[in-house]
């Protein structure tokens, strides 16, 4: 064993003994095993499509509302919308000529439906991947569509609650305490909303209690992302040129959505690791730990696509790891079993 490998194995032994560190390593390893980056990229794509088309739909509706109504035009110019880069400049210069288009309204509505359904389907797929649900046990199109509609209802309710909480904070006297109180209230609302969305998106076989740790983690992180995004628009892009501001807004929006998607996937992975006690994981193999074998076996069994198909997993002895296989205990969890018996 060379000095570098000896040092790395010493670090590996240390992280296994410290429970919080071992659990964190387990989440990161599980994220990589499930290709969490690709799942986050899919969520980002459909989220960007839905958001852009939502803006198109809102601008079209705004055109109908503003046309021939000077009071409404002045209200828009005095609102926070006028402070956004590019959008604010265009409103100031063309607020009197804004028109609503029936074609744009139809395109925006159809595109928003496509993007919204797409992100709901991708989120359900991501949760099934994170919990390593075999393909044969995943719901069909119509149950997924019903869950998508429930998700939209939950997000709509969350938007109403967020608006109400913002209005409540706005009535408080200005100052640092009001700002902190607003952030805390937003974190509570985001935590509850995230837990509700996870319950809708996660397979029913997973208990609700198993979804709470990730929700408690994701709620405050989403609040920080919202605060950071608002600060970015307010302080970084407001004074940019029109062309630079356009590209900066698009890139910033994509980056923000990707961060939000990563938070979502990592929070779900945290739930899985804590519920199934998937730690300690080894940084260097061989040997494989019990949780290592359990994760690898779950990934293999996840590929079952037909009721007639059965995936068996066996781990051979290479001189450093013990013989054995991982057998399904009926709850989607694996446990070490004797050689020659298939898990799944």
CSV table of C-alpha atoms in Angstrom, one decimal:
chain,number,residue,atom,x,y,z
A,1,UNK,CA,0.0,0.0,0.0
A,2,UNK,CA,1.5,3.3,-1.1
A,3,UNK,CA,1.5,6.4,1.2
A,4,UNK,CA,-1.4,8.1,-0.6
A,5,UNK,CA,-3.6,5.1,-0.4
A,6,UNK,CA,-2.7,4.6,3.2
A,7,UNK,CA,-3.7,8.2,4.0
A,8,UNK,CA,-7.0,7.9,2.1
A,9,UNK,CA,-7.9,4.7,3.9
A,10,UNK,CA,-7.1,6.4,7.2
A,11,UNK,CA,-9.5,9.2,6.2
A,12,UNK,CA,-12.1,6.5,5.2
A,13,UNK,CA,-11.9,4.8,8.6
A,14,UNK,CA,-12.2,8.1,10.4
A,15,UNK,CA,-15.4,9.2,8.5
A,16,UNK,CA,-17.0,5.8,9.1
A,17,UNK,CA,-16.6,6.3,12.9
A,18,UNK,CA,-18.2,9.8,13.0
A,19,UNK,CA,-21.9,9.3,12.5
A,20,UNK,CA,-22.8,12.8,11.1
A,21,UNK,CA,-19.9,12.7,8.7
A,22,UNK,CA,-20.7,9.1,7.7
A,23,UNK,CA,-24.4,10.0,7.1
A,24,UNK,CA,-23.3,13.1,5.0
A,25,UNK,CA,-20.9,10.9,2.9
A,26,UNK,CA,-23.8,8.4,2.5
A,27,UNK,CA,-26.0,11.1,1.0
A,28,UNK,CA,-23.4,12.3,-1.4
A,29,UNK,CA,-22.6,8.8,-2.5
A,30,UNK,CA,-26.2,8.0,-3.0
A,31,UNK,CA,-26.7,11.2,-5.0
A,32,UNK,CA,-23.9,10.0,-7.3
A,33,UNK,CA,-25.2,6.4,-7.5
A,34,UNK,CA,-28.6,7.7,-8.6
A,35,UNK,CA,-27.1,10.1,-11.1
A,36,UNK,CA,-28.6,13.0,-9.1
A,37,UNK,CA,-27.0,15.6,-11.4
A,38,UNK,CA,-28.9,14.2,-14.4
A,39,UNK,CA,-32.2,14.2,-12.5
A,40,UNK,CA,-31.6,17.8,-11.4
A,41,UNK,CA,-30.8,18.8,-15.0
A,42,UNK,CA,-34.1,17.3,-16.2
A,43,UNK,CA,-36.0,19.1,-13.5
A,44,UNK,CA,-34.3,22.3,-14.5
A,45,UNK,CA,-35.2,21.9,-18.2
A,46,UNK,CA,-38.9,21.5,-17.6
A,47,UNK,CA,-38.9,24.1,-14.9
A,48,UNK,CA,-37.3,26.6,-17.3
A,49,UNK,CA,-39.8,25.8,-20.0
A,50,UNK,CA,-42.7,26.2,-17.7
A,51,UNK,CA,-41.4,29.4,-16.2
A,52,UNK,CA,-40.7,31.1,-19.5
A,53,UNK,CA,-44.1,30.2,-20.9
A,54,UNK,CA,-45.7,31.4,-17.7
A,55,UNK,CA,-44.0,34.7,-18.2
A,56,UNK,CA,-45.4,34.8,-21.8
A,57,UNK,CA,-48.8,34.0,-20.5
A,58,UNK,CA,-48.6,36.7,-17.8
A,59,UNK,CA,-47.4,39.3,-20.3
A,60,UNK,CA,-50.2,38.5,-22.6
A,61,UNK,CA,-52.8,38.8,-19.9
A,62,UNK,CA,-51.1,42.0,-18.8
A,63,UNK,CA,-51.6,43.4,-22.3
A,64,UNK,CA,-55.3,42.8,-22.1
A,65,UNK,CA,-55.5,44.4,-18.6
A,66,UNK,CA,-53.4,47.5,-19.5
A,67,UNK,CA,-55.0,48.3,-22.8
A,68,UNK,CA,-57.0,51.5,-22.5
A,69,UNK,CA,-56.6,51.7,-18.7
A,70,UNK,CA,-54.2,54.5,-17.7
A,71,UNK,CA,-54.7,53.8,-14.0
A,72,UNK,CA,-53.6,50.2,-14.4
A,73,UNK,CA,-50.6,51.3,-16.5
A,74,UNK,CA,-49.4,53.7,-13.8
A,75,UNK,CA,-49.9,51.0,-11.2
A,76,UNK,CA,-47.6,48.7,-13.2
A,77,UNK,CA,-45.0,51.4,-13.6
A,78,UNK,CA,-45.0,52.0,-9.9
A,79,UNK,CA,-44.8,48.3,-9.0
A,80,UNK,CA,-41.7,46.1,-8.4
A,81,UNK,CA,-42.2,44.7,-11.9
A,82,UNK,CA,-40.7,47.9,-13.4
A,83,UNK,CA,-37.5,47.3,-11.5
A,84,UNK,CA,-36.7,44.1,-13.4
A,85,UNK,CA,-34.0,44.3,-16.1
A,86,UNK,CA,-35.3,44.5,-19.7
A,87,UNK,CA,-38.9,44.0,-18.7
A,88,UNK,CA,-38.8,47.2,-16.7
A,89,UNK,CA,-37.2,49.2,-19.6
A,90,UNK,CA,-39.7,47.8,-22.1
A,91,UNK,CA,-42.6,48.7,-19.8
A,92,UNK,CA,-41.5,52.2,-19.3
A,93,UNK,CA,-41.0,52.8,-23.0
A,94,UNK,CA,-44.0,50.9,-24.4
A,95,UNK,CA,-46.6,50.7,-21.6
A,96,UNK,CA,-49.1,52.8,-23.6
A,97,UNK,CA,-48.8,50.4,-26.6
A,98,UNK,CA,-48.9,47.0,-24.8
A,99,UNK,CA,-51.5,44.8,-26.5
A,100,UNK,CA,-52.8,41.4,-25.6
A,101,UNK,CA,-52.6,38.7,-28.3
A,102,UNK,CA,-55.0,35.8,-28.6
A,103,UNK,CA,-52.4,33.7,-30.4
A,104,UNK,CA,-49.8,34.4,-27.7
A,105,UNK,CA,-52.4,33.6,-25.0
A,106,UNK,CA,-53.1,30.2,-26.7
A,107,UNK,CA,-49.4,29.4,-27.2
A,108,UNK,CA,-48.6,30.4,-23.6
A,109,UNK,CA,-51.4,28.4,-22.1
A,110,UNK,CA,-50.6,25.2,-24.2
A,111,UNK,CA,-46.9,25.6,-23.5
A,112,UNK,CA,-47.4,26.2,-19.8
A,113,UNK,CA,-49.5,23.0,-19.6
A,114,UNK,CA,-46.7,21.0,-21.4
A,115,UNK,CA,-44.0,22.4,-19.1
A,116,UNK,CA,-46.0,22.0,-15.9
A,117,UNK,CA,-47.0,18.4,-16.7
A,118,UNK,CA,-43.5,17.7,-17.7
A,119,UNK,CA,-41.9,18.9,-14.5
A,120,UNK,CA,-44.5,17.1,-12.4
A,121,UNK,CA,-43.8,13.8,-14.3
A,122,UNK,CA,-40.0,14.3,-14.0
A,123,UNK,CA,-40.3,15.0,-10.3
A,124,UNK,CA,-42.2,11.7,-9.8
A,125,UNK,CA,-39.6,9.9,-11.9
A,126,UNK,CA,-36.8,11.5,-9.7
A,127,UNK,CA,-38.5,10.3,-6.5
A,128,UNK,CA,-38.9,6.8,-7.8
A,129,UNK,CA,-35.2,6.8,-8.9
A,130,UNK,CA,-34.1,8.1,-5.5
A,131,UNK,CA,-36.1,5.4,-3.6
A,132,UNK,CA,-35.0,2.8,-6.2
A,133,UNK,CA,-38.5,1.6,-6.9
A,134,UNK,CA,-38.4,-1.2,-9.5
A,135,UNK,CA,-40.0,-0.2,-12.8
A,136,UNK,CA,-42.6,-3.0,-12.5
A,137,UNK,CA,-44.0,-1.3,-9.4
A,138,UNK,CA,-44.1,2.2,-10.6
A,139,UNK,CA,-47.5,3.8,-11.4
A,140,UNK,CA,-48.9,4.2,-14.9
A,141,UNK,CA,-49.7,7.3,-16.8
A,142,UNK,CA,-53.2,8.1,-15.3
A,143,UNK,CA,-52.1,7.7,-11.6
A,144,UNK,CA,-49.1,9.9,-12.4
A,145,UNK,CA,-51.4,12.5,-14.0
A,146,UNK,CA,-53.6,12.5,-10.9
A,147,UNK,CA,-50.6,13.1,-8.8
A,148,UNK,CA,-49.5,15.9,-11.1
A,149,UNK,CA,-52.9,17.7,-10.6
A,150,UNK,CA,-52.5,17.2,-6.8
A,151,UNK,CA,-49.1,18.7,-7.0
A,152,UNK,CA,-50.4,21.8,-8.8
A,153,UNK,CA,-53.1,22.2,-6.2
A,154,UNK,CA,-50.5,22.0,-3.4
A,155,UNK,CA,-48.3,24.5,-5.1
A,156,UNK,CA,-51.2,26.9,-5.7
A,157,UNK,CA,-52.1,26.6,-2.0
A,158,UNK,CA,-48.5,27.3,-1.1
A,159,UNK,CA,-48.4,30.4,-3.3
A,160,UNK,CA,-51.5,31.7,-1.5
A,161,UNK,CA,-49.9,31.1,1.9
A,162,UNK,CA,-46.6,32.7,0.8
A,163,UNK,CA,-48.5,35.7,-0.4
A,164,UNK,CA,-50.5,36.0,2.8
A,165,UNK,CA,-47.3,35.6,4.9
A,166,UNK,CA,-45.6,38.3,2.9
A,167,UNK,CA,-48.5,40.6,3.4
A,168,UNK,CA,-48.5,39.9,7.1
A,169,UNK,CA,-44.8,40.7,7.3
A,170,UNK,CA,-45.4,43.9,5.3
A,171,UNK,CA,-47.7,45.2,8.0
A,172,UNK,CA,-45.0,44.9,10.6
A,173,UNK,CA,-42.7,47.9,11.3
A,174,UNK,CA,-39.6,48.0,9.1
A,175,UNK,CA,-36.3,46.9,10.6
A,176,UNK,CA,-34.0,43.9,11.0
A,177,UNK,CA,-36.3,42.0,13.3
A,178,UNK,CA,-39.1,42.2,10.7
A,179,UNK,CA,-36.7,40.9,8.0
A,180,UNK,CA,-35.6,38.0,10.2
A,181,UNK,CA,-39.2,37.3,11.1
A,182,UNK,CA,-40.2,37.3,7.5
A,183,UNK,CA,-37.4,34.8,6.6
A,184,UNK,CA,-38.4,32.5,9.5
A,185,UNK,CA,-42.0,32.6,8.4
A,186,UNK,CA,-41.1,31.9,4.9
A,187,UNK,CA,-38.9,29.0,6.0
A,188,UNK,CA,-41.8,27.4,7.9
A,189,UNK,CA,-44.1,27.8,4.9
A,190,UNK,CA,-41.5,26.3,2.5
A,191,UNK,CA,-40.8,23.4,4.8
A,192,UNK,CA,-44.5,22.5,5.1
A,193,UNK,CA,-45.0,22.9,1.4
A,194,UNK,CA,-42.0,20.8,0.5
A,195,UNK,CA,-43.2,18.0,2.9
A,196,UNK,CA,-46.6,18.1,1.2
A,197,UNK,CA,-45.1,18.0,-2.3
A,198,UNK,CA,-42.8,15.1,-1.3
A,199,UNK,CA,-45.8,13.2,0.0
A,200,UNK,CA,-47.6,13.6,-3.3
A,201,UNK,CA,-44.5,12.7,-5.4
A,202,UNK,CA,-43.1,9.8,-3.4
A,203,UNK,CA,-44.4,6.3,-3.8
A,204,UNK,CA,-47.1,5.4,-1.3
A,205,UNK,CA,-45.1,2.5,0.2
A,206,UNK,CA,-42.8,5.1,1.8
A,207,UNK,CA,-44.1,6.4,5.1
A,208,UNK,CA,-44.7,10.1,5.7
A,209,UNK,CA,-42.4,10.2,8.7
A,210,UNK,CA,-39.5,9.2,6.4
A,211,UNK,CA,-40.0,12.4,4.3
A,212,UNK,CA,-39.7,14.9,7.2
A,213,UNK,CA,-35.9,15.2,7.6
A,214,UNK,CA,-35.4,16.2,4.0
A,215,UNK,CA,-38.2,18.7,4.3
A,216,UNK,CA,-36.7,20.3,7.3
A,217,UNK,CA,-33.4,20.6,5.4
A,218,UNK,CA,-34.9,21.9,2.2
A,219,UNK,CA,-37.3,24.5,3.6
A,220,UNK,CA,-34.7,26.9,4.9
A,221,UNK,CA,-32.4,26.3,1.9
A,222,UNK,CA,-35.3,27.3,-0.5
A,223,UNK,CA,-35.8,30.4,1.6
A,224,UNK,CA,-32.1,31.3,1.2
A,225,UNK,CA,-32.3,30.6,-2.5
A,226,UNK,CA,-35.3,32.9,-2.8
A,227,UNK,CA,-33.6,35.7,-0.8
A,228,UNK,CA,-30.4,35.2,-2.9
A,229,UNK,CA,-32.3,35.3,-6.2
A,230,UNK,CA,-34.1,38.5,-5.2
A,231,UNK,CA,-30.8,40.1,-4.2
A,232,UNK,CA,-29.2,39.0,-7.4
A,233,UNK,CA,-31.9,40.6,-9.5
A,234,UNK,CA,-32.0,43.8,-7.4
A,235,UNK,CA,-28.2,44.4,-7.1
A,236,UNK,CA,-26.4,42.7,-9.9
A,237,UNK,CA,-28.7,43.0,-13.0
A,238,UNK,CA,-30.6,46.2,-12.4
A,239,UNK,CA,-27.9,48.5,-13.9
A,240,UNK,CA,-26.8,46.1,-16.7
A,241,UNK,CA,-27.2,47.0,-20.3
A,242,UNK,CA,-30.2,45.7,-22.2
A,243,UNK,CA,-28.3,43.0,-24.1
A,244,UNK,CA,-26.1,41.9,-21.2
A,245,UNK,CA,-29.0,42.0,-18.8
A,246,UNK,CA,-31.0,39.7,-21.0
A,247,UNK,CA,-28.3,37.0,-21.2
A,248,UNK,CA,-27.5,37.5,-17.5
A,249,UNK,CA,-31.1,37.0,-16.6
A,250,UNK,CA,-31.4,33.8,-18.6
A,251,UNK,CA,-28.2,32.3,-17.2
A,252,UNK,CA,-29.0,33.4,-13.7
A,253,UNK,CA,-32.5,31.9,-13.9
A,254,UNK,CA,-31.1,28.6,-15.2
A,255,UNK,CA,-28.5,28.6,-12.4
A,256,UNK,CA,-31.1,29.3,-9.8
A,257,UNK,CA,-33.4,26.6,-11.1
A,258,UNK,CA,-30.6,24.1,-11.1
A,259,UNK,CA,-29.6,24.9,-7.5
A,260,UNK,CA,-33.3,24.5,-6.5
A,261,UNK,CA,-33.4,21.2,-8.3
A,262,UNK,CA,-30.2,20.0,-6.6
A,263,UNK,CA,-31.7,20.9,-3.2
A,264,UNK,CA,-34.8,18.9,-4.0
A,265,UNK,CA,-32.9,15.8,-5.1
A,266,UNK,CA,-30.4,16.0,-2.2
A,267,UNK,CA,-33.2,16.4,0.3
A,268,UNK,CA,-34.9,13.3,-1.1
A,269,UNK,CA,-31.6,11.4,-0.9
A,270,UNK,CA,-31.2,12.4,2.7
A,271,UNK,CA,-34.6,10.9,3.5
A,272,UNK,CA,-33.6,7.6,1.8
A,273,UNK,CA,-30.2,7.4,3.6
A,274,UNK,CA,-31.7,8.2,7.0
A,275,UNK,CA,-34.7,5.9,6.6
A,276,UNK,CA,-32.6,2.9,5.4
A,277,UNK,CA,-29.5,3.7,7.5
A,278,UNK,CA,-27.3,3.7,4.4
A,279,UNK,CA,-24.1,4.5,6.2
A,280,UNK,CA,-21.2,4.2,6.6
A,281,UNK,CA,-20.2,4.0,2.9
A,282,UNK,CA,-16.6,3.2,1.9
A,283,UNK,CA,-14.6,5.9,0.0
A,284,UNK,CA,-12.2,3.2,-1.3
A,285,UNK,CA,-13.2,-0.3,-2.5
A,286,UNK,CA,-12.6,-3.0,-1.7
A,287,UNK,CA,-14.0,-3.8,0.8
A,288,UNK,CA,-17.6,-2.9,0.4
A,289,UNK,CA,-19.6,-2.1,3.5
A,290,UNK,CA,-23.1,-3.5,4.1
A,291,UNK,CA,-24.8,-0.2,3.0
A,292,UNK,CA,-22.6,-0.2,-0.1
A,293,UNK,CA,-23.9,-3.7,-1.0
A,294,UNK,CA,-27.5,-2.6,-0.2
A,295,UNK,CA,-27.3,0.4,-2.5
A,296,UNK,CA,-25.8,-1.6,-5.4
A,297,UNK,CA,-28.4,-4.3,-5.0
A,298,UNK,CA,-31.2,-1.8,-5.0
A,299,UNK,CA,-29.9,-0.2,-8.2
A,300,UNK,CA,-29.9,-3.6,-9.8
A,301,UNK,CA,-33.4,-4.6,-8.7
A,302,UNK,CA,-34.6,-1.2,-9.9
A,303,UNK,CA,-34.2,-2.4,-13.4
A,304,UNK,CA,-37.0,-4.9,-13.2
A,305,UNK,CA,-39.5,-4.0,-15.9
A,306,UNK,CA,-41.9,-7.0,-16.1
A,307,UNK,CA,-43.7,-9.1,-13.5
A,308,UNK,CA,-42.0,-12.2,-15.0
A,309,UNK,CA,-38.6,-10.6,-14.5
A,310,UNK,CA,-36.5,-11.2,-11.4
A,311,UNK,CA,-33.1,-9.7,-10.7
A,312,UNK,CA,-30.8,-11.5,-8.4
A,313,UNK,CA,-27.8,-9.9,-6.8
A,314,UNK,CA,-24.7,-11.7,-5.5
A,315,UNK,CA,-21.4,-10.3,-4.2
A,316,UNK,CA,-18.4,-12.5,-4.7
A,317,UNK,CA,-15.3,-12.8,-2.5
A,318,UNK,CA,-12.3,-11.0,-4.0
A,319,UNK,CA,-10.1,-11.5,-0.9
A,320,UNK,CA,-11.2,-8.4,0.8
A,321,UNK,CA,-15.0,-8.5,0.8
A,322,UNK,CA,-17.1,-11.2,2.2
A,323,UNK,CA,-19.3,-13.5,0.1
A,324,UNK,CA,-23.0,-12.8,0.1
A,325,UNK,CA,-25.8,-11.2,-1.6
A,326,UNK,CA,-28.5,-8.7,-0.7
A,327,UNK,CA,-32.0,-10.0,-0.3
A,328,UNK,CA,-35.1,-7.9,-0.4
A,329,UNK,CA,-37.0,-7.8,2.9
A,330,UNK,CA,-40.2,-6.7,1.3
A,331,UNK,CA,-39.9,-3.0,2.1
A,332,UNK,CA,-37.5,-2.0,-0.6
A,333,UNK,CA,-34.5,-2.5,1.7
A,334,UNK,CA,-31.8,-5.0,1.3
A,335,UNK,CA,-30.0,-7.2,3.9
A,336,UNK,CA,-27.0,-9.4,3.6
A,337,UNK,CA,-27.8,-13.0,2.9
A,338,UNK,CA,-26.0,-16.3,2.2
A,339,UNK,CA,-24.4,-16.9,-1.2
A,340,UNK,CA,-26.5,-18.5,-3.9
A,341,UNK,CA,-29.8,-16.9,-2.9
A,342,UNK,CA,-31.0,-14.0,-5.1
A,343,UNK,CA,-32.2,-10.7,-3.6
A,344,UNK,CA,-35.1,-8.9,-5.2
